[in-house]
Short mmCIF file of C-alpha atoms in Angstrom, two decimals:
data_model
loop_
_atom_site.label_atom_id
_atom_site.label_comp_id
_atom_site.label_asym_id
_atom_site.label_seq_id
_atom_site.Cartn_x
_atom_site.Cartn_y
_atom_site.Cartn_z
CA UNK V 1001 25.16 -5.28 22.37
CA UNK V 1002 27.71 -2.07 23.28
CA UNK V 1003 25.86 -0.03 25.66
CA UNK V 1004 28.60 2.40 26.59
CA UNK V 1005 31.25 4.11 24.44
CA UNK V 1006 34.90 2.58 25.38
CA UNK V 1007 37.40 5.36 26.42
CA UNK V 1008 39.59 4.74 23.28
CA UNK V 1009 36.63 5.34 21.16
CA UNK V 1010 35.94 8.59 23.02
CA UNK V 1011 39.64 9.76 22.53
CA UNK V 1012 39.52 9.24 18.91
CA UNK V 1013 36.20 10.96 18.64
CA UNK V 1014 37.81 14.03 20.11
CA UNK V 1015 40.73 13.79 17.51
CA UNK V 1016 37.99 13.87 14.96
CA UNK V 1017 36.22 16.91 16.31
CA UNK V 1018 39.64 18.68 16.42
CA UNK V 1019 39.70 18.46 12.78
CA UNK V 1020 36.16 19.73 12.21
CA UNK V 1021 36.80 23.49 11.86
CA UNK V 1022 39.18 22.88 9.06
CA UNK V 1023 37.29 20.55 7.23
CA UNK V 1024 34.01 22.69 7.55
CA UNK V 1025 35.76 25.57 6.41
CA UNK V 1026 36.81 23.75 3.16
CA UNK V 1027 33.06 22.39 2.96
CA UNK V 1028 31.98 25.89 2.97
CA UNK V 1029 34.41 27.04 0.37
CA UNK V 1030 33.27 24.39 -2.00
CA UNK V 1031 29.44 24.96 -1.24
CA UNK V 1032 29.81 28.71 -2.10
CA UNK V 1033 31.04 28.16 -5.71
CA UNK V 1034 28.42 29.10 -8.28
CA UNK V 1035 26.24 26.45 -9.78
CA UNK V 1036 26.63 23.97 -7.21
CA UNK V 1037 23.42 22.25 -5.56
CA UNK V 1038 22.78 20.82 -2.25
CA UNK V 1039 24.03 17.40 -1.96
CA UNK V 1040 26.62 17.86 -5.21
CA UNK V 1041 29.17 15.34 -5.24
CA UNK V 1042 31.68 17.95 -5.77
CA UNK V 1043 30.62 19.86 -2.69
CA UNK V 1044 31.71 16.95 -0.48
CA UNK V 1045 34.65 17.25 1.87
CA UNK V 1046 38.02 15.81 0.71
CA UNK V 1047 39.21 13.40 3.50
CA UNK V 1048 41.39 15.09 5.92
CA UNK V 1049 44.92 14.06 6.58
CA UNK V 1050 45.34 10.17 7.53
CA UNK V 1051 47.25 11.34 10.76
CA UNK V 1052 43.96 12.82 11.93
CA UNK V 1053 41.64 10.01 10.98
CA UNK V 1054 41.67 6.52 11.94
CA UNK V 1055 39.45 4.55 9.47
CA UNK V 1056 38.74 1.84 11.91
CA UNK V 1057 37.87 4.09 14.75
CA UNK V 1058 35.47 6.05 12.50
CA UNK V 1059 33.56 2.91 11.22
CA UNK V 1060 33.30 1.53 14.79
CA UNK V 1061 32.02 5.01 16.06
CA UNK V 1062 29.34 5.00 12.99
CA UNK V 1063 28.04 1.74 14.06
CA UNK V 1064 27.70 2.28 17.79
CA UNK V 1065 26.50 5.93 17.62
CA UNK V 1066 22.80 6.57 17.57
CA UNK V 1067 21.54 8.61 14.56
CA UNK V 1068 21.81 12.38 15.11
CA UNK V 1069 18.47 14.09 14.69
CA UNK V 1070 18.20 17.11 12.10
CA UNK V 1071 17.96 19.34 15.08
CA UNK V 1072 21.74 18.11 16.19
CA UNK V 1073 23.03 18.12 12.71
CA UNK V 1074 21.71 21.78 11.87
CA UNK V 1075 23.83 22.90 14.79
CA UNK V 1076 26.93 20.82 14.01
CA UNK V 1077 29.79 21.68 11.73
CA UNK V 1078 30.99 18.12 10.21
CA UNK V 1079 29.10 15.46 8.80
CA UNK V 1080 29.44 12.07 10.89
CA UNK V 1081 29.28 8.23 9.89
CA UNK V 1082 26.74 7.60 7.24
CA UNK V 1083 25.01 11.03 7.18
CA UNK V 1084 24.70 12.39 3.60
CA UNK V 1085 24.09 15.87 3.45
CA UNK V 1086 26.76 17.88 5.51
CA UNK V 1087 25.20 20.38 8.06
CA UNK V 1088 25.72 23.52 5.95
CA UNK V 1089 23.79 21.67 2.93
CA UNK V 1090 21.11 20.65 5.48
CA UNK V 1091 20.69 24.11 6.61
CA UNK V 1092 20.38 25.28 3.03
CA UNK V 1093 17.64 22.81 2.20
CA UNK V 1094 15.94 23.68 5.21
CA UNK V 1095 15.94 27.29 4.49
CA UNK V 1096 14.63 26.22 0.91
CA UNK V 1097 11.68 24.35 2.73
CA UNK V 1098 11.01 27.08 4.91
CA UNK V 1099 10.90 29.68 2.10
CA UNK V 1100 7.83 27.53 0.42
CA UNK V 1101 5.70 28.27 3.47
CA UNK V 1102 6.83 31.69 4.49
CA UNK V 1103 3.73 33.64 5.68
CA UNK V 1104 4.18 36.37 3.34
CA UNK V 1105 4.55 34.04 0.23
CA UNK V 1106 1.39 33.59 -2.07
CA UNK V 1107 -0.19 30.20 -2.74
CA UNK V 1108 1.22 30.48 -6.58
CA UNK V 1109 4.51 31.51 -5.59
CA UNK V 1110 4.83 28.90 -2.60
CA UNK V 1111 4.23 26.31 -5.28
CA UNK V 1112 6.89 27.72 -7.46
CA UNK V 1113 9.37 27.48 -5.02
CA UNK V 1114 8.20 23.93 -4.04
CA UNK V 1115 8.75 23.19 -7.57
CA UNK V 1116 12.12 24.21 -7.52
CA UNK V 1117 12.97 21.72 -4.48
CA UNK V 1118 11.27 19.07 -6.42
CA UNK V 1119 13.56 19.53 -9.31
CA UNK V 1120 16.67 19.30 -6.55
CA UNK V 1121 14.77 16.23 -5.12
CA UNK V 1122 14.73 14.43 -8.69
CA UNK V 1123 18.49 14.65 -8.96
CA UNK V 1124 19.38 13.90 -5.22
CA UNK V 1125 20.78 10.57 -4.20
CA UNK V 1126 18.47 8.16 -2.15
CA UNK V 1127 20.20 9.11 1.28
CA UNK V 1128 19.94 13.08 0.34
CA UNK V 1129 16.11 12.40 -0.36
CA UNK V 1130 15.94 10.70 3.15
CA UNK V 1131 17.56 13.79 4.65
CA UNK V 1132 14.67 15.84 3.40
CA UNK V 1133 11.97 13.69 4.54
CA UNK V 1134 13.78 14.02 8.04
CA UNK V 1135 13.75 17.64 7.88
CA UNK V 1136 9.90 17.66 6.80
CA UNK V 1137 9.50 15.22 9.95
CA UNK V 1138 11.36 17.03 12.63
CA UNK V 1139 11.63 20.67 11.29
CA UNK V 1140 7.81 21.21 10.53
CA UNK V 1141 6.24 19.29 13.51
CA UNK V 1142 3.29 20.78 15.54
CA UNK V 1143 4.27 23.23 18.20
CA UNK V 1144 4.23 20.94 21.56
CA UNK V 1145 3.71 23.98 23.83
CA UNK V 1146 1.16 25.41 21.93
CA UNK V 1147 -0.84 21.84 21.77
CA UNK V 1148 -0.38 21.33 25.32
CA UNK V 1149 -1.78 24.76 26.12
CA UNK V 1150 -4.75 24.00 23.75
CA UNK V 1151 -5.70 20.76 25.25
CA UNK V 1152 -5.66 21.90 28.85
CA UNK V 1153 -7.92 24.88 27.75
CA UNK V 1154 -10.44 22.62 25.95
CA UNK V 1155 -10.11 20.10 28.87
CA UNK V 1156 -11.22 22.94 31.17
CA UNK V 1157 -13.98 24.26 29.00
CA UNK V 1158 -15.50 21.05 28.61
CA UNK V 1159 -19.37 21.50 29.21
CA UNK V 1160 -19.37 25.15 29.19
CA UNK V 1161 -20.18 27.73 26.68
CA UNK V 1162 -16.36 28.11 25.90
CA UNK V 1163 -16.23 24.61 24.74
CA UNK V 1164 -16.63 25.16 20.97
CA UNK V 1165 -13.89 27.81 20.77
CA UNK V 1166 -11.71 25.81 22.94
CA UNK V 1167 -12.19 22.90 20.45
CA UNK V 1168 -11.58 25.27 17.58
CA UNK V 1169 -8.11 26.38 19.06
CA UNK V 1170 -7.37 22.55 19.66
CA UNK V 1171 -7.82 21.70 16.04
CA UNK V 1172 -5.71 24.70 14.94
CA UNK V 1173 -2.82 23.60 17.39
CA UNK V 1174 -2.93 20.28 15.89
CA UNK V 1175 -2.28 21.51 12.54
CA UNK V 1176 1.56 21.25 11.82
CA UNK V 1177 3.55 23.41 9.49
CA UNK V 1178 4.36 20.07 7.59
CA UNK V 1179 0.64 20.17 6.22
CA UNK V 1180 0.89 23.61 4.73
CA UNK V 1181 4.40 22.57 3.28
CA UNK V 1182 2.93 19.55 1.47
CA UNK V 1183 -0.15 21.60 0.55
CA UNK V 1184 2.36 23.69 -1.38
CA UNK V 1185 3.84 20.81 -3.28
CA UNK V 1186 0.28 20.06 -4.48
CA UNK V 1187 -0.08 23.30 -6.31
CA UNK V 1188 2.51 23.03 -9.41
CA UNK V 1189 1.04 21.00 -12.17
CA UNK V 1190 3.24 17.81 -11.33
CA UNK V 1191 3.06 18.37 -7.58
CA UNK V 1192 0.44 15.62 -6.97
CA UNK V 1193 2.58 13.04 -8.80
CA UNK V 1194 5.60 14.03 -6.81
CA UNK V 1195 4.14 13.63 -3.67
CA UNK V 1196 2.52 10.16 -4.61
CA UNK V 1197 5.82 8.96 -5.73
CA UNK V 1198 7.44 10.38 -2.80
CA UNK V 1199 5.44 8.30 -0.39
CA UNK V 1200 5.70 5.40 -2.54
CA UNK V 1201 9.59 5.76 -2.04
CA UNK V 1202 9.14 6.48 1.72
CA UNK V 1203 6.99 3.47 2.59
CA UNK V 1204 9.33 0.46 2.43
CA UNK V 1205 11.67 2.56 5.04
CA UNK V 1206 9.00 3.07 7.76
CA UNK V 1207 10.14 0.11 9.62
CA UNK V 1208 13.74 0.83 9.99
CA UNK V 1209 13.18 4.38 10.65
CA UNK V 1210 10.32 5.34 12.93
CA UNK V 1211 11.36 9.13 12.56
CA UNK V 1212 9.74 8.98 9.20
CA UNK V 1213 6.31 7.81 10.57
CA UNK V 1214 5.03 11.43 11.18
CA UNK V 1215 5.39 12.31 7.37
CA UNK V 1216 3.69 9.23 6.24
CA UNK V 1217 0.65 9.92 8.62
CA UNK V 1218 0.49 13.29 7.17
CA UNK V 1219 0.58 12.41 3.42
CA UNK V 1220 -2.01 9.74 3.99
CA UNK V 1221 -4.38 12.06 5.83
CA UNK V 1222 -3.96 14.70 2.95
CA UNK V 1223 -4.33 11.93 0.34
CA UNK V 1224 -7.63 10.57 1.96
CA UNK V 1225 -9.17 14.16 1.46
CA UNK V 1226 -7.80 14.90 -1.84
CA UNK V 1227 -8.72 11.58 -3.30
CA UNK V 1228 -12.13 11.40 -1.61
CA UNK V 1229 -14.68 9.66 -4.07
CA UNK V 1230 -16.52 12.87 -4.46
CA UNK V 1231 -13.52 14.16 -6.47
CA UNK V 1232 -13.03 11.28 -8.58
CA UNK V 1233 -14.48 10.51 -12.08
CA UNK V 1234 -15.71 6.93 -12.95
CA UNK V 1235 -14.57 6.15 -16.74
CA UNK V 1236 -14.72 3.30 -18.96
CA UNK V 1237 -11.65 2.00 -20.55
CA UNK V 1238 -12.23 0.48 -23.95
CA UNK V 1239 -10.12 -0.51 -27.04
CA UNK V 1240 -11.03 2.83 -28.27
CA UNK V 1241 -9.25 4.59 -25.44
CA UNK V 1242 -5.99 6.42 -26.23
CA UNK V 1243 -2.96 3.75 -26.41
CA UNK V 1244 -0.99 5.60 -23.50
CA UNK V 1245 -4.16 4.81 -21.43
CA UNK V 1246 -4.52 1.04 -22.62
CA UNK V 1247 -0.73 0.62 -21.71
CA UNK V 1248 -1.37 1.50 -18.23
CA UNK V 1249 -3.58 -1.47 -17.56
CA UNK V 1250 -0.95 -3.89 -18.93
CA UNK V 1251 1.49 -1.98 -16.72
CA UNK V 1252 -0.65 -1.99 -13.60
CA UNK V 1253 -2.67 -5.28 -13.82
CA UNK V 1254 -1.86 -7.03 -10.48
CA UNK V 1255 -4.21 -10.27 -10.70
CA UNK V 1256 -3.90 -11.81 -14.12
CA UNK V 1257 -0.92 -10.42 -16.10
CA UNK V 1258 -1.90 -9.41 -19.55
CA UNK V 1259 0.38 -11.31 -22.00
CA UNK V 1260 -0.45 -9.85 -25.19
CA UNK V 1261 -2.28 -7.32 -27.02
CA UNK V 1262 -4.59 -10.17 -28.06
CA UNK V 1263 -5.06 -10.86 -24.44
CA UNK V 1264 -5.90 -7.17 -23.79
CA UNK V 1265 -8.29 -6.86 -26.76
CA UNK V 1266 -10.31 -10.01 -25.18
CA UNK V 1267 -10.60 -8.14 -21.99
CA UNK V 1268 -11.92 -4.88 -23.74
CA UNK V 1269 -14.40 -7.03 -26.13
CA UNK V 1270 -18.15 -6.38 -26.36
CA UNK V 1271 -19.00 -8.78 -23.49
CA UNK V 1272 -16.54 -7.01 -21.05
CA UNK V 1273 -16.28 -3.87 -19.27
CA UNK V 1274 -13.40 -2.02 -17.75
CA UNK V 1275 -13.74 1.03 -15.42
CA UNK V 1276 -11.49 3.19 -13.71
CA UNK V 1277 -11.42 5.92 -11.18
CA UNK V 1278 -9.49 9.04 -12.19
CA UNK V 1279 -8.39 12.29 -10.49
CA UNK V 1280 -8.42 15.64 -12.25
CA UNK V 1281 -4.95 16.08 -11.15
CA UNK V 1282 -3.89 12.91 -12.88
CA UNK V 1283 -6.33 12.54 -15.70
CA UNK V 1284 -4.38 9.92 -17.76
CA UNK V 1285 -3.71 7.71 -14.74
CA UNK V 1286 -6.32 5.32 -13.26
CA UNK V 1287 -6.13 5.17 -9.72
CA UNK V 1288 -7.90 1.75 -9.63
CA UNK V 1289 -9.44 -0.32 -12.07
CA UNK V 1290 -11.83 -3.13 -12.46
CA UNK V 1291 -12.31 -5.80 -15.30
CA UNK V 1292 -15.79 -7.11 -15.57
CA UNK V 1293 -17.22 -10.29 -17.62
CA UNK V 1294 -20.90 -10.14 -18.63
CA UNK V 1295 -22.22 -13.91 -18.45
CA UNK V 1296 -25.29 -16.01 -17.68
CA UNK V 1297 -24.16 -17.64 -14.39
CA UNK V 1298 -21.33 -16.93 -11.53
CA UNK V 1299 -18.05 -18.21 -13.29
CA UNK V 1300 -16.06 -21.06 -11.62
CA UNK V 1301 -12.64 -20.74 -13.40
CA UNK V 1302 -10.62 -17.92 -14.88
CA UNK V 1303 -9.55 -20.00 -17.99
CA UNK V 1304 -12.56 -19.34 -20.19
CA UNK V 1305 -12.44 -15.63 -19.11
CA UNK V 1306 -8.96 -15.23 -20.41
CA UNK V 1307 -9.35 -17.39 -23.50
CA UNK V 1308 -8.60 -15.19 -26.41
CA UNK V 1309 -9.97 -17.43 -29.02
CA UNK V 1310 -13.39 -17.45 -27.18
CA UNK V 1311 -16.28 -15.75 -28.87
CA UNK V 1312 -18.13 -12.97 -27.18
CA UNK V 1313 -20.91 -13.95 -24.95
CA UNK V 1314 -24.32 -13.02 -26.15
CA UNK V 1315 -25.17 -9.77 -24.06
CA UNK V 1316 -29.02 -10.44 -24.57
CA UNK V 1317 -28.56 -13.49 -22.21
CA UNK V 1318 -26.26 -11.93 -19.58
CA UNK V 1319 -27.73 -12.11 -15.99
CA UNK V 1320 -24.28 -12.01 -14.01
CA UNK V 1321 -21.45 -9.21 -13.95
CA UNK V 1322 -18.05 -11.12 -12.64
CA UNK V 1323 -15.69 -8.78 -11.30
CA UNK V 1324 -12.47 -11.04 -12.20
CA UNK V 1325 -9.59 -8.31 -11.72
CA UNK V 1326 -9.31 -5.34 -9.53
CA UNK V 1327 -5.89 -3.52 -9.53
CA UNK V 1328 -4.77 -0.61 -7.45
CA UNK V 1329 -1.95 1.20 -9.51
CA UNK V 1330 -0.84 3.98 -6.94
CA UNK V 1331 1.46 2.37 -4.06
CA UNK V 1332 1.81 6.08 -2.65
CA UNK V 1333 -2.15 5.83 -1.88
CA UNK V 1334 -1.79 3.01 0.44
CA UNK V 1335 -4.38 3.06 2.95
CA UNK V 1336 -6.77 5.20 1.08
CA UNK V 1337 -9.60 3.16 0.23
CA UNK V 1338 -12.20 3.71 -2.71
CA UNK V 1339 -12.42 0.10 -3.80
CA UNK V 1340 -16.02 -0.31 -2.36
CA UNK V 1341 -17.00 2.80 -4.01
CA UNK V 1342 -15.65 1.77 -7.46
CA UNK V 1343 -17.78 -1.25 -7.02
CA UNK V 1344 -20.94 0.29 -6.20
CA UNK V 1345 -20.67 2.92 -9.03
CA UNK V 1346 -19.73 -0.01 -11.42
CA UNK V 1347 -22.91 -1.68 -10.46
CA UNK V 1348 -25.00 1.28 -10.66
CA UNK V 1349 -23.64 1.99 -14.16
CA UNK V 1350 -24.09 -1.74 -15.54
CA UNK V 1351 -27.59 -1.94 -13.99
CA UNK V 1352 -28.49 1.03 -16.09
CA UNK V 1353 -26.80 -0.29 -19.26
CA UNK V 1354 -27.94 -3.88 -18.64
CA UNK V 1355 -31.28 -4.20 -16.78
CA UNK V 1356 -31.42 -8.05 -16.86
CA UNK V 1357 -28.21 -8.26 -14.70
CA UNK V 1358 -29.33 -9.62 -11.36
CA UNK V 1359 -26.06 -11.01 -9.77
CA UNK V 1360 -22.95 -9.31 -8.95
CA UNK V 1361 -20.05 -11.54 -7.91
CA UNK V 1362 -16.22 -12.04 -8.25
CA UNK V 1363 -13.79 -14.59 -9.20
CA UNK V 1364 -11.10 -13.75 -7.00
CA UNK V 1365 -7.59 -15.61 -6.04
CA UNK V 1366 -6.55 -16.72 -2.55
CA UNK V 1367 -3.22 -15.40 -2.29
CA UNK V 1368 -2.37 -16.02 1.29
CA UNK V 1369 -3.93 -19.44 1.57
CA UNK V 1370 -0.93 -21.96 0.82
CA UNK V 1371 1.48 -19.92 3.08
CA UNK V 1372 -1.08 -19.93 5.82
CA UNK V 1373 -1.99 -23.99 5.50
CA UNK V 1374 2.11 -24.56 5.41
CA UNK V 1375 1.85 -23.08 8.95
CA UNK V 1376 -1.54 -24.28 10.24
CA UNK V 1377 -1.74 -27.89 8.72
CA UNK V 1378 -1.16 -29.55 11.98
CA UNK V 1379 -3.83 -27.48 13.65
CA UNK V 1380 -6.27 -28.39 10.89
CA UNK V 1381 -5.46 -32.18 11.33
CA UNK V 1382 -6.28 -31.81 15.09
CA UNK V 1383 -9.95 -30.82 14.19
CA UNK V 1384 -10.52 -34.00 12.34
CA UNK V 1385 -12.44 -36.87 14.06
CA UNK V 1386 -10.87 -40.43 14.53
CA UNK V 1387 -12.92 -41.76 11.31
CA UNK V 1388 -11.69 -38.83 9.07
CA UNK V 1389 -8.22 -39.03 10.22
CA UNK V 1390 -8.11 -42.53 9.24
CA UNK V 1391 -9.37 -42.11 5.74
CA UNK V 1392 -7.10 -39.13 5.12
CA UNK V 1393 -4.25 -41.30 6.46
CA UNK V 1394 -5.01 -44.22 3.94
CA UNK V 1395 -5.17 -41.62 1.07
CA UNK V 1396 -1.83 -40.11 2.01
CA UNK V 1397 -0.18 -43.73 2.99
CA UNK V 1398 0.64 -42.71 6.53
CA UNK V 1399 -1.64 -43.25 9.50
CA UNK V 1400 -2.04 -41.41 11.48
CA UNK V 1401 -1.34 -38.55 8.87
CA UNK V 1402 1.10 -35.87 9.67
CA UNK V 1403 1.26 -32.26 8.66
CA UNK V 1404 4.08 -32.89 6.29
CA UNK V 1405 2.16 -35.85 4.76
CA UNK V 1406 -0.79 -33.49 3.91
CA UNK V 1407 1.17 -30.83 2.65
CA UNK V 1408 2.90 -33.35 0.24
CA UNK V 1409 -0.37 -34.67 -0.87
CA UNK V 1410 -2.02 -31.53 -1.56
CA UNK V 1411 1.05 -30.51 -3.58
CA UNK V 1412 -0.49 -32.24 -6.42
CA UNK V 1413 -3.86 -30.87 -6.18
CA UNK V 1414 -4.69 -30.82 -9.70
CA UNK V 1415 -4.21 -34.79 -9.81
CA UNK V 1416 -6.80 -35.36 -7.06
CA UNK V 1417 -10.35 -36.74 -8.02
CA UNK V 1418 -13.81 -35.44 -6.77
CA UNK V 1419 -13.98 -38.29 -4.30
CA UNK V 1420 -10.48 -37.77 -2.80
CA UNK V 1421 -10.42 -37.18 1.14
CA UNK V 1422 -7.32 -35.17 0.44
CA UNK V 1423 -9.19 -32.80 -1.88
CA UNK V 1424 -12.21 -32.78 0.56
CA UNK V 1425 -9.58 -31.70 3.38
CA UNK V 1426 -8.19 -28.91 1.19
CA UNK V 1427 -11.44 -27.35 0.55
CA UNK V 1428 -12.25 -27.58 4.24
CA UNK V 1429 -9.00 -25.84 5.04
CA UNK V 1430 -9.61 -22.90 2.39
CA UNK V 1431 -13.13 -22.52 3.94
CA UNK V 1432 -11.93 -22.17 7.37
CA UNK V 1433 -9.15 -19.85 6.19
CA UNK V 1434 -11.61 -17.67 4.54
CA UNK V 1435 -14.63 -17.91 6.91
CA UNK V 1436 -13.09 -18.29 10.30
CA UNK V 1437 -9.73 -17.00 10.33
CA UNK V 1438 -9.39 -13.71 11.66
CA UNK V 1439 -6.43 -11.30 12.72
CA UNK V 1440 -7.46 -8.22 14.95
CA UNK V 1441 -11.16 -8.72 13.85
CA UNK V 1442 -10.37 -8.84 10.19
CA UNK V 1443 -9.97 -11.49 7.41
CA UNK V 1444 -6.31 -12.71 7.17
CA UNK V 1445 -6.21 -12.77 3.25
CA UNK V 1446 -5.68 -9.62 1.83
CA UNK V 1447 -8.14 -10.21 -0.96
CA UNK V 1448 -10.87 -11.25 1.43
CA UNK V 1449 -10.28 -8.44 3.28
CA UNK V 1450 -10.99 -6.21 0.65
CA UNK V 1451 -14.14 -7.71 -0.48
CA UNK V 1452 -15.79 -8.47 2.82
CA UNK V 1453 -14.69 -5.15 4.33
CA UNK V 1454 -16.84 -3.85 1.21
CA UNK V 1455 -19.74 -5.67 2.35
CA UNK V 1456 -19.56 -8.81 0.17
CA UNK V 1457 -19.91 -12.46 1.58
CA UNK V 1458 -17.84 -15.51 0.90
CA UNK V 1459 -20.14 -17.58 -1.74
CA UNK V 1460 -18.21 -20.53 -3.30
CA UNK V 1461 -14.79 -22.19 -3.62
CA UNK V 1462 -13.73 -23.12 -7.13
CA UNK V 1463 -11.62 -26.50 -7.52
CA UNK V 1464 -8.94 -25.58 -10.27
CA UNK V 1465 -10.17 -22.21 -10.71
CA UNK V 1466 -6.86 -21.02 -11.63
CA UNK V 1467 -4.54 -23.92 -12.84
CA UNK V 1468 -1.60 -21.46 -13.72
CA UNK V 1469 1.50 -21.63 -12.01
CA UNK V 1470 0.77 -18.33 -10.15
CA UNK V 1471 -2.92 -19.84 -9.12
CA UNK V 1472 -0.98 -23.17 -7.89
CA UNK V 1473 1.73 -21.29 -5.85
CA UNK V 1474 -0.79 -19.15 -4.30
CA UNK V 1475 -3.86 -21.44 -3.43
CA UNK V 1476 -3.12 -24.91 -5.02
CA UNK V 1477 -5.43 -23.76 -7.95
CA UNK V 1478 -8.40 -22.64 -5.69
CA UNK V 1479 -10.41 -19.60 -6.37
CA UNK V 1480 -13.29 -18.05 -4.61
CA UNK V 1481 -16.58 -16.24 -5.50
CA UNK V 1482 -17.45 -13.28 -3.40
CA UNK V 1483 -21.06 -12.17 -3.75
CA UNK V 1484 -22.19 -8.62 -3.65
CA UNK V 1485 -25.72 -8.69 -2.69
CA UNK V 1486 -26.62 -4.88 -2.98
CA UNK V 1487 -29.52 -5.14 -0.29
CA UNK V 1488 -27.45 -6.97 2.38
CA UNK V 1489 -24.10 -5.17 1.96
CA UNK V 1490 -24.49 -3.29 5.26
CA UNK V 1491 -25.71 -6.06 7.20
CA UNK V 1492 -22.65 -8.03 5.98
CA UNK V 1493 -20.51 -5.14 7.07
CA UNK V 1494 -22.26 -5.31 10.61
CA UNK V 1495 -21.42 -9.01 10.72
CA UNK V 1496 -17.86 -8.54 10.08
CA UNK V 1497 -17.55 -5.83 12.82
CA UNK V 1498 -18.85 -8.40 15.00
CA UNK V 1499 -15.92 -10.76 14.30
CA UNK V 1500 -18.20 -12.99 12.10
CA UNK V 1501 -17.37 -13.44 8.35
CA UNK V 1502 -20.28 -13.28 6.16
CA UNK V 1503 -20.38 -17.00 4.25
CA UNK V 1504 -22.88 -18.97 2.22
CA UNK V 1505 -24.33 -22.05 3.54
CA UNK V 1506 -22.02 -24.14 1.58
CA UNK V 1507 -18.98 -22.41 2.96
CA UNK V 1508 -20.58 -22.70 6.33
CA UNK V 1509 -20.86 -26.42 6.16
CA UNK V 1510 -17.31 -26.82 4.87
CA UNK V 1511 -15.93 -25.16 7.99
CA UNK V 1512 -17.11 -28.15 10.07
CA UNK V 1513 -17.27 -26.25 13.14
#
């Protein structure tokens, strides 16, 4: 790794800087032309004379140089390396953002100015958008000096009559200008949509550029308030709902793809229910929706539930509600959880409509199981006693069986009969994965993490529950039922908080501790 800049690079950088005033002057003239916007291609500086620039040197400098902060770029005269907006354009964008939150500007006028920035953003290149994010992060941060002073005052006031006032001052010092800026963007009609889309675009870049974390955290905090369940409306989606809304179900279905209009109609039939949470600022966009089948027992396979030709079940005999698909629709709301509230609201709604319902359970995929077993097969084999290891070895044709032998055998899971030691081993591995495997105190499987975090328990594994190619790829066709026992939800959450996954007796025995 290069840790110092070679002398020849330093000399070349000096040559580049000597050309900066003339280049910046040309940029200023172009940017001052009427009708041109920040980041317009026409406003970019033409390449200076080749005698002043050595392309090889420029490329090397761009690679070894640490990205400049917006503070440095705003003070500069020339764009460097892979930077998108020129310093002049960056200053103009900063001025536009500052006008949005100017103290003398009303909420309505601030929203109008924010909308103008959003219109620029819609036409901007990805790197130009990233420059705006960096401005939001670095130029609208909390005042560090004010925060330090408020914290010291709060610590000094602890246990005195001044503690309350000191806490208020500390809270105010923590509120960044960025908060006010984002609030102004939420004012204009499409502002909420703009902010959600902006965060969705931002999320994949966080690992590569830690400078963006502050903006992401601010957005997540605001969304957790704006999208609190108290402000959401539970609505049923049916075949009679507007076509534009029904199309959203097809677009956002994340568990079992909707293959056709007939498939969709089956999911909205008389023995089915579909509910979604809606926000008043996004009235035609479900934030999350759940699909429910009303049946007479806990389902063990997704195939009959998705059978378009099957007759509707008799609602008079329905005793069980099966949540077979739950889909979040807004990537920008990652980290904002309202799934448990959705399920609780749906249970209350269903119970009011169908008093005979007694059981509420899911039929869920196990999306992380196959990948996990690929890494942990050897460790799971080590848990077997000599007798069971020998039985498994005879079944796979290798004694003693190794991880590769087990993985090759379970790859043909649907061909295994009920008495196969390989099948039994696969079920035990799945039970251990769901019922014992934790990471930082939480289940490793994302679907398990969702339902167990909402107070459900792991109830039953279902062999060949999803024989589709997707089901085989995720979990060798296995599916799982999570049971929502309304009277024990708090107990199950408490167990999980203690690092113990709530499981049924059948799952517990399969874990073979």
